[in-house]
Short mmCIF file of C-alpha atoms in Angstrom, two decimals:
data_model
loop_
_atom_site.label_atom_id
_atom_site.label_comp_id
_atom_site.label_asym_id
_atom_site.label_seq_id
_atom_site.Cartn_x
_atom_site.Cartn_y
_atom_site.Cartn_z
CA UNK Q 22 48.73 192.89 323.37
CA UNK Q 23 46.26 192.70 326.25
CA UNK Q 24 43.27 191.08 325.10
CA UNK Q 25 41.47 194.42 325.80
CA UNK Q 26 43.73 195.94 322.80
CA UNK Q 27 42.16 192.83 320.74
CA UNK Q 28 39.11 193.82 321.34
CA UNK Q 29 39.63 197.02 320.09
CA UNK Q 30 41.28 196.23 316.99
CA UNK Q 31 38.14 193.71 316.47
CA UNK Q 32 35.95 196.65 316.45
CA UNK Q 33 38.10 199.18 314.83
CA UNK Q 34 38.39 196.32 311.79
CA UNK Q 35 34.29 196.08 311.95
CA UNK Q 36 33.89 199.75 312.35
CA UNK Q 37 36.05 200.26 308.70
CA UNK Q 38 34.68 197.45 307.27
CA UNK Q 39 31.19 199.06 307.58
CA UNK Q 40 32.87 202.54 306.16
CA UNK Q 41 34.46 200.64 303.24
CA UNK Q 42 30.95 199.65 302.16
CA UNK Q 43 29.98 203.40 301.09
CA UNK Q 44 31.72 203.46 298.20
CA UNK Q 45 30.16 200.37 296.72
CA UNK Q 46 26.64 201.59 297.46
CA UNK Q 47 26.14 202.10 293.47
CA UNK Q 48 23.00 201.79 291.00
CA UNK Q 49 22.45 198.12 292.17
CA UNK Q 50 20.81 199.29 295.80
CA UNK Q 51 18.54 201.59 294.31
CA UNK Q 52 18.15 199.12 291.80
CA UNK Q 53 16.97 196.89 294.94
CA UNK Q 54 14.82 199.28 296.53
CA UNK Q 55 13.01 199.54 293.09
CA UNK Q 56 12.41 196.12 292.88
CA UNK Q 57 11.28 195.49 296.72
CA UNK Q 58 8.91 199.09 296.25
CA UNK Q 59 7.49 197.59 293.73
CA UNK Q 60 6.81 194.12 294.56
CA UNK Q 61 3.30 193.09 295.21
CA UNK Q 62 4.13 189.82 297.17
CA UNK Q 63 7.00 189.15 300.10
CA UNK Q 64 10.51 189.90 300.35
CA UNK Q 65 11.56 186.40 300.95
CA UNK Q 66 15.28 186.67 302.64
CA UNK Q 67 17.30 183.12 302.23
CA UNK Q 68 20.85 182.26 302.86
CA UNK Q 69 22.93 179.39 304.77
CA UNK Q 70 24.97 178.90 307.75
CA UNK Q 71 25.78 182.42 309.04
CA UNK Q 72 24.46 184.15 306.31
CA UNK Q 73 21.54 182.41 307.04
CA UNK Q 74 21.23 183.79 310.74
CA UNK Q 75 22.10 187.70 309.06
CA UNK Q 76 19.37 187.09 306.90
CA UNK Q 77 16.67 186.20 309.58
CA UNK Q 78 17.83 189.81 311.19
CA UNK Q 79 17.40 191.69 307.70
CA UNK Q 80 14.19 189.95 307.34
CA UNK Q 81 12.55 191.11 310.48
CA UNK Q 82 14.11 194.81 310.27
CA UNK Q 83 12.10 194.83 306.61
CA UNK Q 84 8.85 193.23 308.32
CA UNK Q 85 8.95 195.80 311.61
CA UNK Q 86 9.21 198.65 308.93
CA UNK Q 87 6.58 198.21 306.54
CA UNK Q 88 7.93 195.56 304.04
CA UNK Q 89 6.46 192.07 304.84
CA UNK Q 90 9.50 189.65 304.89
CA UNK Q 91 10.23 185.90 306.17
CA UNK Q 92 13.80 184.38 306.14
CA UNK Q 93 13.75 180.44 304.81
CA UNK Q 94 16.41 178.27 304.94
CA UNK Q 95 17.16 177.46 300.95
CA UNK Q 96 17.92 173.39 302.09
CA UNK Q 97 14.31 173.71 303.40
CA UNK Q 98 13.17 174.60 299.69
CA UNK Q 99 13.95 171.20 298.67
CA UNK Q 100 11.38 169.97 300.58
CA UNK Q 101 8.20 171.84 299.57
CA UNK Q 102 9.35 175.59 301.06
CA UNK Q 103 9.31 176.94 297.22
CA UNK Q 104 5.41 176.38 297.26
CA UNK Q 105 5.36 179.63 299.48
CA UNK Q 106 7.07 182.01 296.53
CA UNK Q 107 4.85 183.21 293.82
CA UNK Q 108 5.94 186.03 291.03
CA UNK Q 109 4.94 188.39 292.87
CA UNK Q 110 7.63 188.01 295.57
CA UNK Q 111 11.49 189.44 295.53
CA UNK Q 112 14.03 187.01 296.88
CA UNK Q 113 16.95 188.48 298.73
CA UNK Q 114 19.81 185.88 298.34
CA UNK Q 115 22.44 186.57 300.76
CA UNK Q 116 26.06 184.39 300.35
CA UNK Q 117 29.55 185.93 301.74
CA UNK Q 118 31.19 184.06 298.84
CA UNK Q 119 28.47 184.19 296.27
CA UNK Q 120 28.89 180.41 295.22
CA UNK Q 121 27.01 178.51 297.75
CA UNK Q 122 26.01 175.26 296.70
CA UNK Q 123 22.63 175.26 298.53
CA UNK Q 124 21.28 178.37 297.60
CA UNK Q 125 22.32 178.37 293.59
CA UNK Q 126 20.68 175.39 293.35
CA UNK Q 127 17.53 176.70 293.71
CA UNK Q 128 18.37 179.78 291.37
CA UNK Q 129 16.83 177.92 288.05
CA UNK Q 130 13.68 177.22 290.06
CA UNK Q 131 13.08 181.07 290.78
CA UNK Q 132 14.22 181.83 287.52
CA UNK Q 133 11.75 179.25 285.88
CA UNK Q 134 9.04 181.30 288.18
CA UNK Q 135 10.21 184.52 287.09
CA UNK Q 136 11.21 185.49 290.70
CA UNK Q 137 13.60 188.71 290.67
CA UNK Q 138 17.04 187.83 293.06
CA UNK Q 139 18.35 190.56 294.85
CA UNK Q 140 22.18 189.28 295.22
CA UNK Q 141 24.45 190.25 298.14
CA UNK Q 142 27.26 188.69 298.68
CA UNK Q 143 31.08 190.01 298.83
CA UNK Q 144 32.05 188.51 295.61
CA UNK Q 145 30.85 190.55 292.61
CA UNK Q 146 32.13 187.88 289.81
CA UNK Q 147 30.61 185.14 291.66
CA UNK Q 148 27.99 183.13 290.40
CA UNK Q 149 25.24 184.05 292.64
CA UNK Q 150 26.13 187.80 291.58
CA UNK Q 151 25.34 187.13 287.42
CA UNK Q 152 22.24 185.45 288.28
CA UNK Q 153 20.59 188.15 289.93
CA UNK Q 154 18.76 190.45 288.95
CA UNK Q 155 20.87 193.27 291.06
CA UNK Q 156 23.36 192.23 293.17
CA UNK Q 157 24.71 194.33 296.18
CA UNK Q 158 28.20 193.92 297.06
CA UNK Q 159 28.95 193.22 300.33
CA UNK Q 160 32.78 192.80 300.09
CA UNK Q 161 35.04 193.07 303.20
CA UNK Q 162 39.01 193.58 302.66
CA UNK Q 163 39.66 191.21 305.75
CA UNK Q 164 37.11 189.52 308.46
CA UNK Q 165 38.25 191.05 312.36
CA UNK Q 166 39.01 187.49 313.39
CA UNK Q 167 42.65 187.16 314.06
CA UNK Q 168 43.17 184.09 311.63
CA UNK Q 169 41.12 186.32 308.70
CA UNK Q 170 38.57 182.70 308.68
CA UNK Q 171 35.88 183.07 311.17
CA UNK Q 172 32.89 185.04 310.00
CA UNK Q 173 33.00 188.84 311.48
CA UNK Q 174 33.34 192.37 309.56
CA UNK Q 175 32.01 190.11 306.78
CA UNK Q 176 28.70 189.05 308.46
CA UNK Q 177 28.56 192.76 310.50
CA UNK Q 178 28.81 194.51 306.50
CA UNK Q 179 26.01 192.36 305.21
CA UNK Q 180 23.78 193.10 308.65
CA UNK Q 181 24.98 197.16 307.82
CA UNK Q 182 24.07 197.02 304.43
CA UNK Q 183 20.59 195.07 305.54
CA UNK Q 184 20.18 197.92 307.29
CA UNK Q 185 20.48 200.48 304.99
CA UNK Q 186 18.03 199.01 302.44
CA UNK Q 187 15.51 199.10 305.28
CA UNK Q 188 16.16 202.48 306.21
CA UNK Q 189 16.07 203.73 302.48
CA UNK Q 190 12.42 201.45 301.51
CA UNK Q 191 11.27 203.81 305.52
CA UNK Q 192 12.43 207.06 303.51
CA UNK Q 193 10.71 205.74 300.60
CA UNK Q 194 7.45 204.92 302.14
CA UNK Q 195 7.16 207.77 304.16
CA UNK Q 196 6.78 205.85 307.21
CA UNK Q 197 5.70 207.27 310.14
CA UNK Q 198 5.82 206.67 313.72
CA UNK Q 199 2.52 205.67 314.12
CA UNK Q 200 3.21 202.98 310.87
CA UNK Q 201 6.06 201.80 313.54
CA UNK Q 202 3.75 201.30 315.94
CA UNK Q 203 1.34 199.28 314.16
CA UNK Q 204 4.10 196.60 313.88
CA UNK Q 205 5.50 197.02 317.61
CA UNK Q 206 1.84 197.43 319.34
CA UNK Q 207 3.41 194.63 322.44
CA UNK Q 208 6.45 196.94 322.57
CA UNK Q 209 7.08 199.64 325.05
CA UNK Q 210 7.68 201.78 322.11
CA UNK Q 211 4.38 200.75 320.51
CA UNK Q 212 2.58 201.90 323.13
CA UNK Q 213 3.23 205.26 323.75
CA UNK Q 214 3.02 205.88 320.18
CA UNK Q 215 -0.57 204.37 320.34
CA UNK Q 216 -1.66 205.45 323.97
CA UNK Q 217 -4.26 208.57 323.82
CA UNK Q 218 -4.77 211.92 325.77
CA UNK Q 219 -8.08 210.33 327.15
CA UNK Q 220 -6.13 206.51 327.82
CA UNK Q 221 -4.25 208.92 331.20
CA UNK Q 222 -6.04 212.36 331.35
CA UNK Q 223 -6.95 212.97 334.51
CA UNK Q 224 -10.65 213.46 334.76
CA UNK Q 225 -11.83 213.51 338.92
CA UNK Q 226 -11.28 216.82 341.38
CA UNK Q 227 -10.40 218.53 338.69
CA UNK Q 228 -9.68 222.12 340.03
CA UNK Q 229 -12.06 224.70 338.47
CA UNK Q 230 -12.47 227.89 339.01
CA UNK Q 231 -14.24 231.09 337.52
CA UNK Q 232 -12.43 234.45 336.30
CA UNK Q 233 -14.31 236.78 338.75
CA UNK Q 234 -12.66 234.40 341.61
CA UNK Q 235 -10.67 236.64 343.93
CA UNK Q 236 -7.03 234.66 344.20
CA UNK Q 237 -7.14 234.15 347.30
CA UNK Q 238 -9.87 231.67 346.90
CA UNK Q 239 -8.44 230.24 343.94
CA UNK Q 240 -5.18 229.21 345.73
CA UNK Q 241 -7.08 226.98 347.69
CA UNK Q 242 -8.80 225.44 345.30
CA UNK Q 243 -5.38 224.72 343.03
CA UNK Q 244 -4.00 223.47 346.49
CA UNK Q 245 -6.62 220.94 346.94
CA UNK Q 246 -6.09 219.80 342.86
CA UNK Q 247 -2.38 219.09 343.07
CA UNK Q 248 -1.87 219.83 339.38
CA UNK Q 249 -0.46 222.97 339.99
CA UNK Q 250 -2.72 224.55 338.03
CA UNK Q 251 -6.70 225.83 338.19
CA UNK Q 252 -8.81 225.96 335.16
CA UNK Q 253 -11.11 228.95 334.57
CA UNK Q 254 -14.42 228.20 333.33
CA UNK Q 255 -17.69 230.27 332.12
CA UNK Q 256 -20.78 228.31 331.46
CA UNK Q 257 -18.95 225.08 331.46
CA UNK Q 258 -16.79 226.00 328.85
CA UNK Q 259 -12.68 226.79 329.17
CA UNK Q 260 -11.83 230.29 329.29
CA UNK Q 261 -8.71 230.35 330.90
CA UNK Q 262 -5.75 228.84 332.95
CA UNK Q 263 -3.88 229.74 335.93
CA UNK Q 264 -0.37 227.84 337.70
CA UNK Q 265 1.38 228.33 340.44
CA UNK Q 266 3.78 229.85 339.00
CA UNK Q 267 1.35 232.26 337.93
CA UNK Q 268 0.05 232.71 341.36
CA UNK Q 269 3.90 233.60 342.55
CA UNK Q 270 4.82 235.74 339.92
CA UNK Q 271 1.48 237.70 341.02
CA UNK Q 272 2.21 237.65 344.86
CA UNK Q 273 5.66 239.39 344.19
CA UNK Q 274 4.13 241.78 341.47
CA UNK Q 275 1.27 242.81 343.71
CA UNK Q 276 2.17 242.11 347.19
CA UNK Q 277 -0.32 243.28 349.93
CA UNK Q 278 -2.87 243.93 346.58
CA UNK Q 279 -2.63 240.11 345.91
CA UNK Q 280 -6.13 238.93 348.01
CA UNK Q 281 -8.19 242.08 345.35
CA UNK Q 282 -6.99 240.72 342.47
CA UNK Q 283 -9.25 238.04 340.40
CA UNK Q 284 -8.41 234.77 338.25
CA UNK Q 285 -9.11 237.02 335.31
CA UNK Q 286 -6.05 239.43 336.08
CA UNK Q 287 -3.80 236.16 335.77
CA UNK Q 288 -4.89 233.49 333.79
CA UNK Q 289 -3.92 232.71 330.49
CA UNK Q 290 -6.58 233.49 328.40
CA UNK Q 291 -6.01 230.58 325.55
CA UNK Q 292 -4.24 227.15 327.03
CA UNK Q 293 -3.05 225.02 325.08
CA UNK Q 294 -6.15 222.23 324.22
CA UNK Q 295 -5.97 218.68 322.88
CA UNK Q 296 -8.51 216.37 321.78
CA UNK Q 297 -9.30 212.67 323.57
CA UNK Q 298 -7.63 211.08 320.75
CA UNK Q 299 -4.43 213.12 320.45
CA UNK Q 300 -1.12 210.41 321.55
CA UNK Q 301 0.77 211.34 323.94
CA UNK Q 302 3.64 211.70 321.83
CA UNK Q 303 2.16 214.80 320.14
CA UNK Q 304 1.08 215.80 323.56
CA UNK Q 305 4.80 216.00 324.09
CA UNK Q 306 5.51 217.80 321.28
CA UNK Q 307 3.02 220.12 322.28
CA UNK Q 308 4.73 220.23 325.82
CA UNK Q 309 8.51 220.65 324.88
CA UNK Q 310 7.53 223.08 321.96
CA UNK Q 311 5.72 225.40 324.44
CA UNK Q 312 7.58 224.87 327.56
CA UNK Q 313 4.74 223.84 329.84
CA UNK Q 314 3.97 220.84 331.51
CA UNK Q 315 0.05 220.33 331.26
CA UNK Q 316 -2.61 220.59 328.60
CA UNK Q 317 -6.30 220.59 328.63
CA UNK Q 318 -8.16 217.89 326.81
CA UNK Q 319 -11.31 219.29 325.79
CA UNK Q 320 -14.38 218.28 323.70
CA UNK Q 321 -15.53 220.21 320.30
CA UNK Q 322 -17.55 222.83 322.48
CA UNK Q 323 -14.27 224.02 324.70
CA UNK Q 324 -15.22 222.00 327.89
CA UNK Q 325 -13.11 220.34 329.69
CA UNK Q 326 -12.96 216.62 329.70
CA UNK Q 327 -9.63 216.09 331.32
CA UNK Q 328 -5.92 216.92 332.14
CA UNK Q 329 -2.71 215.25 330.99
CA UNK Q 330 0.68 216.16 332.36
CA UNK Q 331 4.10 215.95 331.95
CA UNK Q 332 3.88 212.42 334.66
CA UNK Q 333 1.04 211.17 332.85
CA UNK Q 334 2.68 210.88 329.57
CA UNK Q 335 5.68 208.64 331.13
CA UNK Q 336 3.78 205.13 330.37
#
């Protein structure tokens, strides 16, 4: 084998690993969910050695989508950590083999406190699994690494099944995009989900023009705007839109008519209107929905305030 076919078979022994675990998705991960939807205090994630570095991931998945977790080493509980837990919080103990010395011997401490456990490990009798109060088995047939020792589909099933009570406590919570973004506001993500119509509109040389404009002046005037567009306005207020393509669909329509006809004859009589504070992600939505690649953002009275387009929206 070359060691590209190793690599393969590494993945294709991750990639069934992770399938294997549908099966054992039973009454103790709704059980789970239950318990973390209803806890008033932190999902506290814990768990040693590579477990330990899983659980940091799981942890800030569950923070970044509305549950507010922190990972702690269970040795570091031995010297004053516990003071951080109260009843109110759900511990997530994670252990491949369930009987890790470190972590049960803290177990009679949370029980003393009344702490629920949420188990997962990928041994079902194991000790860590009858002391919890659910326990979500994580159990992997064989790990990927050649000699079946080093940690690998086990620790990529526990990360997969980390994931998937995060993605059922989003479904659960209803949360939103803009719930993402609170949590991500530094991210890239973040901030197009938070960035507003009036954060890029453009709001200088804006092109207007009226509906009794003959065409002929109007091109000009769209020209000099480089939007593509000219907005048609009567008594300051938005009456109608034209584009260039508009303007070229009218020149082969009416040929040698073209220079007698008026903005009215063309424009579109409603645009499509946002407010200042609309994101520019439902401006999208607005712009893929429709086809078109500008909107008007206007006040409460129909004037215009600005102009967003499809470049302005790529922050």
């Amino acid at each position: 084998m070359t060691v590209r076919d190793y690599a393969i078979q590494c993945i294709k022994d991750e990639a069934q690993a992770l399938l294997d675990l549908i099966p054992k998705i039973d009454a103790n991960f709704d059980n789970a969910v239950e318990l973390i939807l209803g806890c008033h205090g932190k999902v506290i994630v814990t768990g040693v050695g590579k477990s330990g570095h899983i659980g940091a991931k799981i942890a800030a998945t569950l923070s970044s989508t509305g549950t507010p977790s922190f990972f702690i080493n269970p040795l570091d509980v031995y010297h004053g950590d516990l003071g951080v837990m109260t009843p109110d919080d759900v511990v997530l103990a994670i252990s491949n083999s369930g009987q890790t010395d470190e972590l049960l011997r803290f177990i009679p401490m949370l029980q003393h406190m009344r702490v629920p456990i949420i188990g997962m490990s990928g041994n079902p009798g194991s000790l860590l699994a009858k002391y919890s109060t659910c326990h979500i088995n994580v159990s992997v047939s064989k790990e990927a690494c050649p000699l079946n020792l080093a940690p690998t589909s086990s620790t990529t099933a526990t990360l997969a099944m980390g994931d998937a009570l995060a993605v059922a406590l989003m479904e659960r919570r209803n949360f939103q995009p803009k719930d993402f973004a609170q949590f991500h506001p530094g991210g890239e993500l973040g901030k197009r989900l938070l960035t507003t119509a009036q954060d890029v509109m453009r709001t200088t040389d804006m092109p207007i023009i009226t509906p009794e404009m003959h065409l002929g002046e109007a091109i000009i005037l769209v020209s000099k705007g480089k939007l593509g567009l000219g907005v048609a306005e009567r008594e300051g207020k938005v009456v109608g839109l034209i584009t260039d393509g508009d303007i070229r669909r009218a020149m082969e329509k009416w040929q040698a008519e073209f220079f007698d006809r008026t903005v009215a004859d063309i424009m579109t009589r409603k645009p499509k209107t946002v407010a200042p504070e609309t994101r520019i992600t439902e401006i999208q939505d607005i712009m893929n929905k429709y086809k078109i690649h500008t909107v008007l953002v206007t006040d409460n009275d129909n004037r215009l305030l600005g102009v967003v387009d499809h470049y302005s929206c790529m922050v």
